[in-house]
PDB file of C-alpha atoms in Angstrom:
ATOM      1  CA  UNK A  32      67.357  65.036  68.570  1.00 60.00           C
ATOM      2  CA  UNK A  33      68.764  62.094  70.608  1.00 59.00           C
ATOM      3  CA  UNK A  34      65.576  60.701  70.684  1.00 65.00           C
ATOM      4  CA  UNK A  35      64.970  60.831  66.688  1.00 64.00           C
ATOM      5  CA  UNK A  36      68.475  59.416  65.899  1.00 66.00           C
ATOM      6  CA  UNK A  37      67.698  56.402  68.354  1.00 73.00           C
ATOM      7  CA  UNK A  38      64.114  55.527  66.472  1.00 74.00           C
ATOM      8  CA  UNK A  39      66.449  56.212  63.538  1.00 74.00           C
ATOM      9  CA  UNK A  40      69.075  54.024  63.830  1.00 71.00           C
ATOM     10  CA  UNK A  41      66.734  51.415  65.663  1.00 74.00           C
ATOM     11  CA  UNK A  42      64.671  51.519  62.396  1.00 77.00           C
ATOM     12  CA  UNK A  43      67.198  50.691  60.303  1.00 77.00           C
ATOM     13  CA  UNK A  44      68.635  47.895  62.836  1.00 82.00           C
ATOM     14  CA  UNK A  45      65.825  46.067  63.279  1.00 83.00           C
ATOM     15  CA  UNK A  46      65.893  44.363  59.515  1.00 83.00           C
ATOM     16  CA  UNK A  47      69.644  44.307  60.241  1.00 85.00           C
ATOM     17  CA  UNK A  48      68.799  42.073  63.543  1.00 85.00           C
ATOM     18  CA  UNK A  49      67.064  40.168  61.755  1.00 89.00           C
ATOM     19  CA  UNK A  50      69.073  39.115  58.789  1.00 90.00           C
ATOM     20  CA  UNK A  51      71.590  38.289  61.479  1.00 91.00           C
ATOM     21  CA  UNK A  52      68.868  36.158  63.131  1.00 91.00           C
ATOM     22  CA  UNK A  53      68.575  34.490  59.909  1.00 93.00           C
ATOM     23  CA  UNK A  54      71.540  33.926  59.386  1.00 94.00           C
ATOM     24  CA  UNK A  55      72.504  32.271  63.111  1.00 94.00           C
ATOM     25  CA  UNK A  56      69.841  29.996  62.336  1.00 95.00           C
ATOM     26  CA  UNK A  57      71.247  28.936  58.973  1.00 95.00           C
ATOM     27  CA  UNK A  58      74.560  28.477  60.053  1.00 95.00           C
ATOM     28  CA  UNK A  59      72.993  26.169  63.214  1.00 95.00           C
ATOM     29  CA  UNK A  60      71.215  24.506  60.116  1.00 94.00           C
ATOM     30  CA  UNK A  61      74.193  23.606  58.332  1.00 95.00           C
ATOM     31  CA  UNK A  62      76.092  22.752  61.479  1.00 94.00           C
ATOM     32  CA  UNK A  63      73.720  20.524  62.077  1.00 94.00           C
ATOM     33  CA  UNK A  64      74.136  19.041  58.722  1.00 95.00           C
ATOM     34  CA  UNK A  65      77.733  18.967  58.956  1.00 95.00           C
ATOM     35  CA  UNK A  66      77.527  16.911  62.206  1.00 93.00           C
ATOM     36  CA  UNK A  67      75.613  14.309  60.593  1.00 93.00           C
ATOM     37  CA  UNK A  68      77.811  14.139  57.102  1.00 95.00           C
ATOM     38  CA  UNK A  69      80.789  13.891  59.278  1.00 94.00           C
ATOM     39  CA  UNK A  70      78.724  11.107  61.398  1.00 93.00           C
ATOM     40  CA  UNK A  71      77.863   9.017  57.744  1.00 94.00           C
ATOM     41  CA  UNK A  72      81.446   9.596  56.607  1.00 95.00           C
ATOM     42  CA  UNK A  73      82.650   7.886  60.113  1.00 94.00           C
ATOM     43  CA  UNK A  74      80.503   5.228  59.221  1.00 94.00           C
ATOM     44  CA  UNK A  75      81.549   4.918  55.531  1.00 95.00           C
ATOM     45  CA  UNK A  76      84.786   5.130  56.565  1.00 95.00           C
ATOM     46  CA  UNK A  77      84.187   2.100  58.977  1.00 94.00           C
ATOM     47  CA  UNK A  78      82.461   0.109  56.315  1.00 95.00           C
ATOM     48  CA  UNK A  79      85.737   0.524  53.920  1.00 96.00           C
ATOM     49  CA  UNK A  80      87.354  -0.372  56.663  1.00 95.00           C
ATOM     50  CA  UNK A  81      85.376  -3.753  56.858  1.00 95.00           C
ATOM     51  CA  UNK A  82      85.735  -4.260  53.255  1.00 96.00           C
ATOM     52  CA  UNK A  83      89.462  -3.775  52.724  1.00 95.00           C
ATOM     53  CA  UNK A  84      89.434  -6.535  55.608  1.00 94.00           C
ATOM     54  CA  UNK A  85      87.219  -8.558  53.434  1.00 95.00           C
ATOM     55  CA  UNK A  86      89.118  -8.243  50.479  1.00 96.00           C
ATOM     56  CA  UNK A  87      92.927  -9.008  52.172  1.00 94.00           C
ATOM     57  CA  UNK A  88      90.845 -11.700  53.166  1.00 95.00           C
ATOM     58  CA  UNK A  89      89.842 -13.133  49.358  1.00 96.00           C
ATOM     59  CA  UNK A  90      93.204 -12.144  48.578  1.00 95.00           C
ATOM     60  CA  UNK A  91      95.075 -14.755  50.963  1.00 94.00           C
ATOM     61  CA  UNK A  92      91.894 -17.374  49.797  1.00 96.00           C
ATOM     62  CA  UNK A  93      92.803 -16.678  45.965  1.00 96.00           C
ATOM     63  CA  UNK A  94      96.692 -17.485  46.589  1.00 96.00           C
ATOM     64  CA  UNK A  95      95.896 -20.896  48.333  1.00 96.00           C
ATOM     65  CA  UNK A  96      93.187 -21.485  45.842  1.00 97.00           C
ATOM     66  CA  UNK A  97      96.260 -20.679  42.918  1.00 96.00           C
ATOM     67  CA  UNK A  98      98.912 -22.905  44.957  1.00 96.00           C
ATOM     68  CA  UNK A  99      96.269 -25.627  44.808  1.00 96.00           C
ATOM     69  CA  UNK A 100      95.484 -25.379  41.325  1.00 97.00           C
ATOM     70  CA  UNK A 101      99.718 -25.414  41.069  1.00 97.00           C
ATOM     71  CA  UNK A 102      99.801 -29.078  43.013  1.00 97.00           C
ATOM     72  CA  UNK A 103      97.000 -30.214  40.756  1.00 97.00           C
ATOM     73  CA  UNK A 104      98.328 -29.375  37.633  1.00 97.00           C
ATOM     74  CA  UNK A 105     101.755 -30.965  38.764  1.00 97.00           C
ATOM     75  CA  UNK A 106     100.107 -34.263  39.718  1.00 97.00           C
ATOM     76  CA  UNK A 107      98.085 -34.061  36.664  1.00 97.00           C
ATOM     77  CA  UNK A 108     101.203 -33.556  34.472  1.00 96.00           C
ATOM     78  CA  UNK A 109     102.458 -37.084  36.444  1.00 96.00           C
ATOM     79  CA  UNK A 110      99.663 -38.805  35.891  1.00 96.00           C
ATOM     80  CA  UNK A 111     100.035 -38.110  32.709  1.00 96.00           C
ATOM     81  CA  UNK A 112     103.255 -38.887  31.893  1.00 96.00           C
ATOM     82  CA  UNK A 113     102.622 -42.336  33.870  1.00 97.00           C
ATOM     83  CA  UNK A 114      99.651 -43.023  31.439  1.00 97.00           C
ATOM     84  CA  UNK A 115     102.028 -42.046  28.526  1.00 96.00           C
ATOM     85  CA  UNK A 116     104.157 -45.263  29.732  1.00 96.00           C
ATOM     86  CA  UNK A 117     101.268 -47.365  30.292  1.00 97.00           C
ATOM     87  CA  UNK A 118      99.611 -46.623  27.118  1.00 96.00           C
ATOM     88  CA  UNK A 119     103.272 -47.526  25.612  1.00 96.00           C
ATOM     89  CA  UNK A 120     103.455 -50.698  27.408  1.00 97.00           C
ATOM     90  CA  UNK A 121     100.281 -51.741  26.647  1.00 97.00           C
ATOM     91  CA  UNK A 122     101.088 -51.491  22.520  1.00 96.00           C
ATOM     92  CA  UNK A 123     104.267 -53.720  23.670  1.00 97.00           C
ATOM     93  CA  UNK A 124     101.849 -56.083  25.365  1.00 97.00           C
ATOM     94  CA  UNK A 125      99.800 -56.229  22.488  1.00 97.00           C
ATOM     95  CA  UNK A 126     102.870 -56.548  19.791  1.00 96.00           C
ATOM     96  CA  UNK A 127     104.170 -59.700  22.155  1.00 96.00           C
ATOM     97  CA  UNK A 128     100.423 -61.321  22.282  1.00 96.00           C
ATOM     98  CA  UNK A 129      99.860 -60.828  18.402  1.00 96.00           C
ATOM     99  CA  UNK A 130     103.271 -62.802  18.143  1.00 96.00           C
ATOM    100  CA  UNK A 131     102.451 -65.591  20.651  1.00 96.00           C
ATOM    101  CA  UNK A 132      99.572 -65.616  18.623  1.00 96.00           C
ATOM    102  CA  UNK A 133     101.266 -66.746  15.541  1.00 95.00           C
ATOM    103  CA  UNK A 134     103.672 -68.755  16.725  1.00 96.00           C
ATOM    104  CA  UNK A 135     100.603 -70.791  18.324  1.00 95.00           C
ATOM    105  CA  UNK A 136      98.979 -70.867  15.000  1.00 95.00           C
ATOM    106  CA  UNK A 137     101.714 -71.961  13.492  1.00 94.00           C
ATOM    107  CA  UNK A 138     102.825 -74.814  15.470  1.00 94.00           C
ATOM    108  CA  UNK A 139      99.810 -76.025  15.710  1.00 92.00           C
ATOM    109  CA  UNK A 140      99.623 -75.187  11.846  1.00 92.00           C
ATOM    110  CA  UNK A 141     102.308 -77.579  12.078  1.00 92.00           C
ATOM    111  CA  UNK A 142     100.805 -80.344  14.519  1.00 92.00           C
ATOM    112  CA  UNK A 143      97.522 -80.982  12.773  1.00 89.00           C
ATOM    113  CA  UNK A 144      99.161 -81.467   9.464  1.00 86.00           C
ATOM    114  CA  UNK A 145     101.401 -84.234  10.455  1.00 76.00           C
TER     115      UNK A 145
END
């Protein structure tokens, strides 16, 4: 009897034993697998790393890049405004030449008539 339950219970064990074998080796697999996801994700993690660096970096580049555009936008605006006056003084320069110019004409208008 002892010997009959032991082939028993052996023969039912044995597919038992090895669905557990199956089973250890799947969970190795995927321990395996987890290892290296958790190995890229160290790696991603690194390369956001690197970019967030990079991109504080463009960051501080694009605020100089703005306060320069700021200066040149103020120095054009002067420029400007100086051309403004020049442009003005020329027309005065002009208005004072076209009179010169007749007064010229007429005196000697004047002159070559007498």
């Amino acid at each position: 009897m002892h010997t009959m339950t032991s082939e028993t219970v052996a023969a039912h064990t044995q597919p038992i034993l090895k669905e557990v074998s199956q089973l250890t080796m799947q969970v190795r697999d995927l321990a395996e697998m987890v290892r290296g996801l958790a190995g890229e994700v160290r790696e991603i993690r690194g390369e956001v790393c690197e970019v967030r660096g990079e991109v504080r970096e463009i960051r501080g580049e694009v605020r100089e890049i703005r306060g320069e555009v700021r200066n040149l936008a103020k120095t054009v605006a002067a420029h400007d405004r100086k051309l403004d006056v020049l442009a003005a003084q020329m027309r005065l320069m002009l208005g004072a030449f076209g009179l010169l110019i007749t007064a010229l004409i007429a005196v000697f208008g004047i002159l070559f008539t007498r």
